[in-house]
């Protein structure tokens, strides 16, 4: 259990957990290539991880999944129950047969997951260095609280005050963009919608390749609406939830059809929220609504502005309920957000859109 406790107050203090000494050394070199990050300890299994988290109180823990003795999932549950600390999983074993899913990791209290390259040495290690460093610096700032196994995960206490709903009688389609922390908020929102929801729902969730099947299965068990991946050329219709696939941009085409594009990343992502929002604004105009949830970076801000400029409704998740406030903050700073609401307010707004749409159809 190597320990290094001498750090500057401004440094991000990281505990690395992995049963491979080679991986631990690679991660240490990668992270400490940024002068703002200091690795304060390294653990070879879950038991050591729990012990060192209590001893060192790092700003963030990078966690492997498969380790001898206590695995990463059990260690995360114990850390979140007794010494709440941001946890970033770094593993290639999620969603394999007989293994935990990525959604299990989020439910245990982890904030995000990065896919570990399976070969060493491998060029992908160098390619992921910048993304890993960015995630570590951002997620280390996320305040977490005690999470008992089987309970709900909170990053901050949520506002309990009742929030007025946003109304817009013209809305036919609502598009939602999310990144880090998105699955939990999406589950909260989608599970609250009625089974005959009168609007079409399109979602772009940033995720690693291979994450989508587990996410959809998880949401299908909780959402009264059909939830699936969008297909090329299909018509966008109410009473269903369509996700952009993890390999393509979802472009809304004239006459309300889906086009899937494997073009270059936009705003650093494919699928990109900006691509979907911008195309939605062009086709639906005042009949569109855009909603931007928790996430890192600024993807979706420009697209949300396009929806607002086209006369559509625009909403973003408020800071207190976000795991990472990057995407909503970027939209607010750009002047794209008409309404800033907690999940409860976003849900009430979606239900208000539903009610107005039903009234419009009966007139």
Coordinates of C-alpha atoms in Angstrom, one line a residue:
X1 CA 0.0 0.0 0.0
X2 CA 2.3 2.8 -1.2
X3 CA 1.4 6.1 0.4
X4 CA 2.5 9.7 -0.4
X5 CA 0.8 12.3 1.9
X6 CA 2.9 15.4 1.0
X7 CA 0.6 17.5 -1.2
X8 CA -0.1 21.1 -2.0
X9 CA -3.5 22.4 -0.9
X10 CA -4.3 23.2 -4.5
X11 CA -3.6 19.7 -5.8
X12 CA -6.2 17.0 -6.5
X13 CA -5.3 14.1 -4.3
X14 CA -6.0 10.7 -5.9
X15 CA -6.0 7.2 -4.6
X16 CA -5.3 4.5 -7.3
X17 CA -6.9 1.1 -6.8
X18 CA -5.9 -1.8 -9.1
X19 CA -4.5 -5.3 -8.6
X20 CA -1.9 -4.9 -11.3
X21 CA 1.3 -3.1 -10.3
X22 CA 1.9 -2.3 -14.0
X23 CA -1.5 -0.5 -14.3
X24 CA -1.0 1.3 -11.0
X25 CA 2.3 2.7 -12.2
X26 CA 0.9 3.7 -15.6
X27 CA -2.0 5.5 -14.0
X28 CA 0.4 7.3 -11.6
X29 CA 2.6 8.5 -14.4
X30 CA -0.4 9.6 -16.5
X31 CA -2.1 11.5 -13.7
X32 CA 1.0 13.1 -12.4
X33 CA 1.9 14.4 -15.8
X34 CA -0.5 17.1 -14.8
X35 CA 1.0 19.2 -12.1
X36 CA -2.4 19.8 -10.5
X37 CA -2.8 16.1 -9.6
X38 CA -0.9 14.1 -6.9
X39 CA -1.3 10.4 -6.3
X40 CA -1.3 10.1 -2.5
X41 CA -1.7 6.3 -2.4
X42 CA -2.1 3.0 -4.3
X43 CA -4.1 -0.1 -3.3
X44 CA -4.0 -3.6 -4.7
X45 CA -7.5 -4.7 -3.7
X46 CA -10.8 -3.4 -2.3
X47 CA -9.9 -3.9 1.3
X48 CA -6.8 -1.8 1.0
X49 CA -8.9 0.8 -0.9
X50 CA -11.4 1.2 2.0
X51 CA -8.6 1.4 4.5
X52 CA -6.6 4.0 2.6
X53 CA -9.6 6.1 1.8
X54 CA -10.3 6.4 5.5
X55 CA -6.7 7.1 6.3
X56 CA -5.8 9.5 3.5
X57 CA -9.1 11.1 2.7
X58 CA -8.3 11.6 -1.0
X59 CA -10.3 13.9 -3.3
X60 CA -11.0 11.0 -5.7
X61 CA -10.5 7.2 -6.0
X62 CA -9.8 5.5 -9.3
X63 CA -11.3 2.0 -8.8
X64 CA -10.7 -1.3 -10.6
X65 CA -13.5 -3.8 -10.6
X66 CA -12.1 -7.3 -10.6
X67 CA -9.5 -7.8 -7.7
X68 CA -8.7 -10.5 -5.3
X69 CA -10.5 -10.5 -2.0
X70 CA -12.9 -7.5 -1.9
X71 CA -13.8 -6.4 -5.5
X72 CA -14.2 -2.8 -6.6
X73 CA -18.0 -2.8 -6.3
X74 CA -18.0 -3.9 -2.7
X75 CA -15.2 -1.4 -1.9
X76 CA -17.2 1.4 -3.5
X77 CA -20.3 0.5 -1.5
X78 CA -18.2 0.6 1.8
X79 CA -16.5 3.8 0.9
X80 CA -19.8 5.5 0.1
X81 CA -21.3 4.2 3.3
X82 CA -18.6 5.2 5.7
X83 CA -16.2 7.7 3.9
X84 CA -18.0 9.3 1.0
X85 CA -15.5 10.1 -1.7
X86 CA -15.9 10.6 -5.5
X87 CA -15.2 7.2 -7.2
X88 CA -14.2 6.9 -10.9
X89 CA -14.2 3.2 -12.1
X90 CA -11.4 2.3 -14.5
X91 CA -12.1 -1.2 -15.8
X92 CA -12.8 -3.3 -18.9
X93 CA -15.0 -5.9 -17.2
X94 CA -18.3 -4.2 -16.9
X95 CA -21.3 -5.7 -18.8
X96 CA -19.6 -9.0 -19.4
X97 CA -21.7 -12.2 -18.9
X98 CA -21.8 -12.9 -15.1
X99 CA -20.3 -9.5 -14.2
X100 CA -21.6 -6.3 -12.9
X101 CA -23.1 -3.7 -15.3
X102 CA -22.1 -0.1 -15.5
X103 CA -25.4 0.8 -14.0
X104 CA -24.6 -1.3 -11.0
X105 CA -21.5 0.9 -10.5
X106 CA -23.5 4.1 -10.7
X107 CA -26.1 2.6 -8.3
X108 CA -23.3 1.8 -5.8
X109 CA -22.2 5.4 -5.8
X110 CA -19.6 5.7 -8.5
X111 CA -19.7 9.0 -10.5
X112 CA -18.4 7.7 -13.8
X113 CA -16.7 4.9 -15.6
X114 CA -13.7 4.8 -18.0
X115 CA -13.0 1.8 -20.1
X116 CA -9.6 0.4 -19.4
X117 CA -7.6 -0.8 -22.5
X118 CA -7.2 -4.5 -22.4
X119 CA -3.7 -4.7 -23.9
X120 CA -0.4 -3.3 -22.6
X121 CA 1.4 -1.5 -24.0
X122 CA -1.3 -0.1 -26.2
X123 CA -1.7 3.3 -28.0
X124 CA -5.1 3.7 -26.4
X125 CA -3.5 4.3 -23.1
X126 CA -1.9 7.5 -24.4
X127 CA -5.1 8.5 -26.2
X128 CA -7.2 8.3 -23.0
X129 CA -4.7 10.3 -20.8
X130 CA -6.3 13.7 -21.5
X131 CA -9.8 12.4 -20.9
X132 CA -8.8 10.7 -17.7
X133 CA -7.1 13.8 -16.3
X134 CA -10.1 16.0 -17.2
X135 CA -12.5 13.6 -15.5
X136 CA -10.4 13.3 -12.4
X137 CA -10.1 17.1 -12.0
X138 CA -13.8 17.7 -12.5
X139 CA -15.2 14.7 -10.5
X140 CA -12.9 15.4 -7.6
X141 CA -14.9 18.6 -7.0
X142 CA -18.2 16.8 -6.8
X143 CA -19.6 16.8 -3.2
X144 CA -20.9 13.4 -2.2
X145 CA -22.7 12.2 0.9
X146 CA -23.3 9.0 2.7
X147 CA -24.9 6.3 0.5
X148 CA -26.0 3.1 2.2
X149 CA -26.2 0.1 -0.1
X150 CA -29.7 -0.3 -1.6
X151 CA -30.5 3.4 -1.0
X152 CA -30.6 6.3 -3.3
X153 CA -27.4 8.2 -4.3
X154 CA -27.2 11.9 -3.7
X155 CA -24.4 14.3 -4.6
X156 CA -26.0 17.2 -2.8
X157 CA -29.2 17.6 -0.7
X158 CA -32.0 18.3 -3.2
X159 CA -34.3 21.3 -2.9
X160 CA -37.7 20.3 -1.6
X161 CA -39.5 23.5 -2.4
X162 CA -42.2 23.1 -5.0
X163 CA -41.1 24.5 -8.4
X164 CA -43.6 25.9 -10.9
X165 CA -43.8 24.0 -14.2
X166 CA -42.9 25.5 -17.5
X167 CA -45.8 25.5 -20.0
X168 CA -45.6 25.7 -23.8
X169 CA -48.8 24.7 -25.7
X170 CA -47.0 24.1 -29.0
X171 CA -44.4 21.4 -28.1
X172 CA -44.5 18.1 -30.1
X173 CA -41.0 16.8 -29.3
X174 CA -38.6 17.2 -26.4
X175 CA -34.9 16.4 -26.8
X176 CA -32.8 15.7 -23.7
X177 CA -29.0 15.9 -23.5
X178 CA -26.9 14.5 -20.6
X179 CA -23.4 13.3 -19.8
X180 CA -21.7 12.5 -16.4
X181 CA -24.5 11.7 -13.8
X182 CA -27.1 11.6 -16.5
X183 CA -28.4 8.0 -16.2
X184 CA -29.7 8.6 -12.6
X185 CA -31.5 11.8 -13.5
X186 CA -32.9 10.3 -16.7
X187 CA -34.3 7.4 -14.7
X188 CA -35.9 9.9 -12.2
X189 CA -37.5 11.8 -15.1
X190 CA -38.6 9.0 -17.4
X191 CA -40.1 6.9 -14.6
X192 CA -42.4 9.8 -13.7
X193 CA -43.9 10.2 -17.2
X194 CA -47.4 8.7 -18.0
X195 CA -47.5 5.7 -20.3
X196 CA -49.5 7.6 -22.9
X197 CA -47.1 10.6 -23.0
X198 CA -48.3 12.8 -25.8
X199 CA -44.8 14.0 -26.9
X200 CA -41.9 12.3 -28.6
X201 CA -38.8 12.1 -26.5
X202 CA -35.3 12.0 -28.0
X203 CA -32.2 11.5 -25.7
X204 CA -28.5 11.9 -26.3
X205 CA -26.5 10.5 -23.4
X206 CA -22.7 10.6 -23.6
X207 CA -21.4 7.1 -22.8
X208 CA -18.6 4.7 -23.6
X209 CA -19.2 2.2 -26.3
X210 CA -21.0 -0.8 -25.0
X211 CA -22.8 1.1 -22.3
X212 CA -26.1 1.5 -24.2
X213 CA -27.6 -2.0 -23.9
X214 CA -27.2 -2.0 -20.1
X215 CA -28.6 1.5 -19.8
X216 CA -31.6 0.7 -21.9
X217 CA -32.4 -2.5 -20.0
X218 CA -32.2 -0.6 -16.8
X219 CA -34.5 2.2 -18.0
X220 CA -37.0 -0.2 -19.6
X221 CA -37.5 -1.8 -16.2
X222 CA -38.4 1.6 -14.7
X223 CA -40.0 3.7 -17.4
X224 CA -43.7 3.2 -18.5
X225 CA -42.8 4.3 -22.0
X226 CA -41.1 2.1 -24.6
X227 CA -37.3 2.9 -24.5
X228 CA -35.0 1.9 -27.4
X229 CA -32.2 3.0 -29.7
X230 CA -33.3 5.1 -32.7
X231 CA -33.1 3.5 -36.2
X232 CA -32.2 5.0 -39.5
X233 CA -35.2 6.6 -41.2
X234 CA -37.8 6.0 -38.5
X235 CA -40.5 8.5 -37.9
X236 CA -40.4 10.4 -34.6
X237 CA -43.7 9.7 -32.8
X238 CA -45.2 10.4 -29.4
X239 CA -45.4 7.8 -26.6
X240 CA -41.9 6.5 -27.1
X241 CA -38.3 7.3 -26.0
X242 CA -35.6 7.2 -28.7
X243 CA -31.9 7.2 -27.7
X244 CA -29.1 8.2 -30.1
X245 CA -26.8 5.1 -30.5
X246 CA -23.4 5.3 -29.0
X247 CA -21.7 5.4 -32.4
X248 CA -23.7 8.0 -34.3
X249 CA -25.1 11.5 -34.2
X250 CA -28.9 11.5 -34.2
X251 CA -30.0 14.1 -36.8
X252 CA -33.7 15.2 -37.0
X253 CA -34.7 15.5 -40.7
X254 CA -37.6 17.1 -42.4
X255 CA -41.0 15.4 -41.9
X256 CA -39.7 14.2 -38.5
X257 CA -37.5 11.3 -39.5
X258 CA -34.3 10.1 -37.9
X259 CA -31.0 10.1 -39.7
X260 CA -28.0 8.5 -38.0
X261 CA -24.6 10.0 -39.0
X262 CA -21.2 8.4 -38.3
X263 CA -19.5 11.7 -39.1
X264 CA -16.7 13.4 -37.1
X265 CA -17.3 14.2 -33.4
X266 CA -19.0 17.6 -32.8
X267 CA -18.3 19.6 -29.6
X268 CA -15.9 16.7 -28.8
X269 CA -18.6 14.0 -28.9
X270 CA -20.4 11.5 -31.1
X271 CA -23.3 11.4 -30.5
X272 CA -23.4 15.1 -30.0
X273 CA -26.2 16.9 -28.2
X274 CA -25.5 20.0 -30.3
X275 CA -26.2 18.0 -33.5
X276 CA -29.5 16.7 -32.3
X277 CA -30.7 20.0 -30.7
X278 CA -29.7 22.1 -33.8
X279 CA -31.4 19.8 -36.3
X280 CA -34.5 19.7 -34.0
X281 CA -34.7 23.5 -34.0
X282 CA -34.6 23.6 -37.8
X283 CA -37.3 21.1 -38.3
X284 CA -39.7 21.7 -35.4
X285 CA -39.0 25.4 -34.5
X286 CA -41.6 26.6 -31.9
X287 CA -42.8 23.0 -31.5
X288 CA -39.5 21.8 -30.0
X289 CA -38.3 21.7 -26.4
X290 CA -34.7 21.2 -25.4
X291 CA -33.5 20.0 -21.9
X292 CA -29.9 19.9 -20.8
X293 CA -28.9 17.8 -17.8
X294 CA -25.8 17.2 -15.7
X295 CA -22.6 16.7 -17.6
X296 CA -19.0 17.8 -18.3
X297 CA -18.1 20.3 -21.0
X298 CA -20.3 22.4 -23.2
X299 CA -21.9 20.1 -25.6
X300 CA -25.6 21.0 -26.1
X301 CA -25.2 24.7 -25.2
X302 CA -25.1 26.0 -28.8
X303 CA -27.9 23.6 -29.8
X304 CA -30.1 24.7 -27.0
X305 CA -29.6 28.3 -28.1
X306 CA -30.7 27.3 -31.6
X307 CA -33.9 25.9 -30.1
X308 CA -34.5 29.1 -28.1
X309 CA -33.8 31.3 -31.1
X310 CA -36.3 29.2 -33.1
X311 CA -39.0 29.9 -30.6
X312 CA -38.8 26.6 -28.7
X313 CA -38.8 26.0 -24.9
X314 CA -35.4 25.5 -23.3
X315 CA -34.7 24.1 -19.8
X316 CA -31.5 23.1 -17.9
X317 CA -30.9 21.2 -14.7
X318 CA -30.0 23.4 -11.7
X319 CA -26.5 23.3 -10.1
X320 CA -27.6 21.9 -6.7
X321 CA -28.9 18.7 -8.3
X322 CA -26.2 18.2 -10.9
X323 CA -23.3 15.8 -10.5
X324 CA -21.3 18.0 -12.9
X325 CA -22.7 21.5 -13.8
X326 CA -20.6 22.0 -16.9
X327 CA -23.2 21.6 -19.7
X328 CA -26.0 23.4 -18.0
X329 CA -23.6 26.2 -16.9
X330 CA -22.4 26.6 -20.5
X331 CA -26.0 26.9 -21.7
X332 CA -26.8 29.5 -19.1
X333 CA -23.7 31.6 -19.9
X334 CA -24.6 31.5 -23.6
X335 CA -28.1 32.8 -22.9
X336 CA -29.7 29.5 -24.1
X337 CA -31.6 28.6 -21.0
X338 CA -35.0 30.0 -20.4
X339 CA -35.6 28.0 -17.2
X340 CA -33.2 26.5 -14.6
X341 CA -34.9 23.8 -12.6
X342 CA -34.3 20.8 -10.3
X343 CA -35.4 17.4 -11.6
X344 CA -38.8 17.9 -9.9
X345 CA -39.4 21.0 -11.8
X346 CA -38.2 19.4 -15.1
X347 CA -40.7 16.6 -14.5
X348 CA -43.6 19.0 -13.8
X349 CA -42.7 20.9 -17.0
X350 CA -42.7 17.7 -19.1
X351 CA -46.1 16.8 -17.6
X352 CA -47.3 20.3 -18.4
X353 CA -46.2 19.9 -22.0
X354 CA -48.2 16.7 -22.1
X355 CA -51.3 18.3 -20.8
X356 CA -51.1 21.2 -23.2
X357 CA -50.5 18.9 -26.1
X358 CA -53.6 16.8 -25.2
X359 CA -55.7 20.0 -25.0
X360 CA -54.4 21.2 -28.4
X361 CA -55.3 17.8 -30.0
X362 CA -58.9 18.0 -28.7
X363 CA -59.6 21.5 -29.8

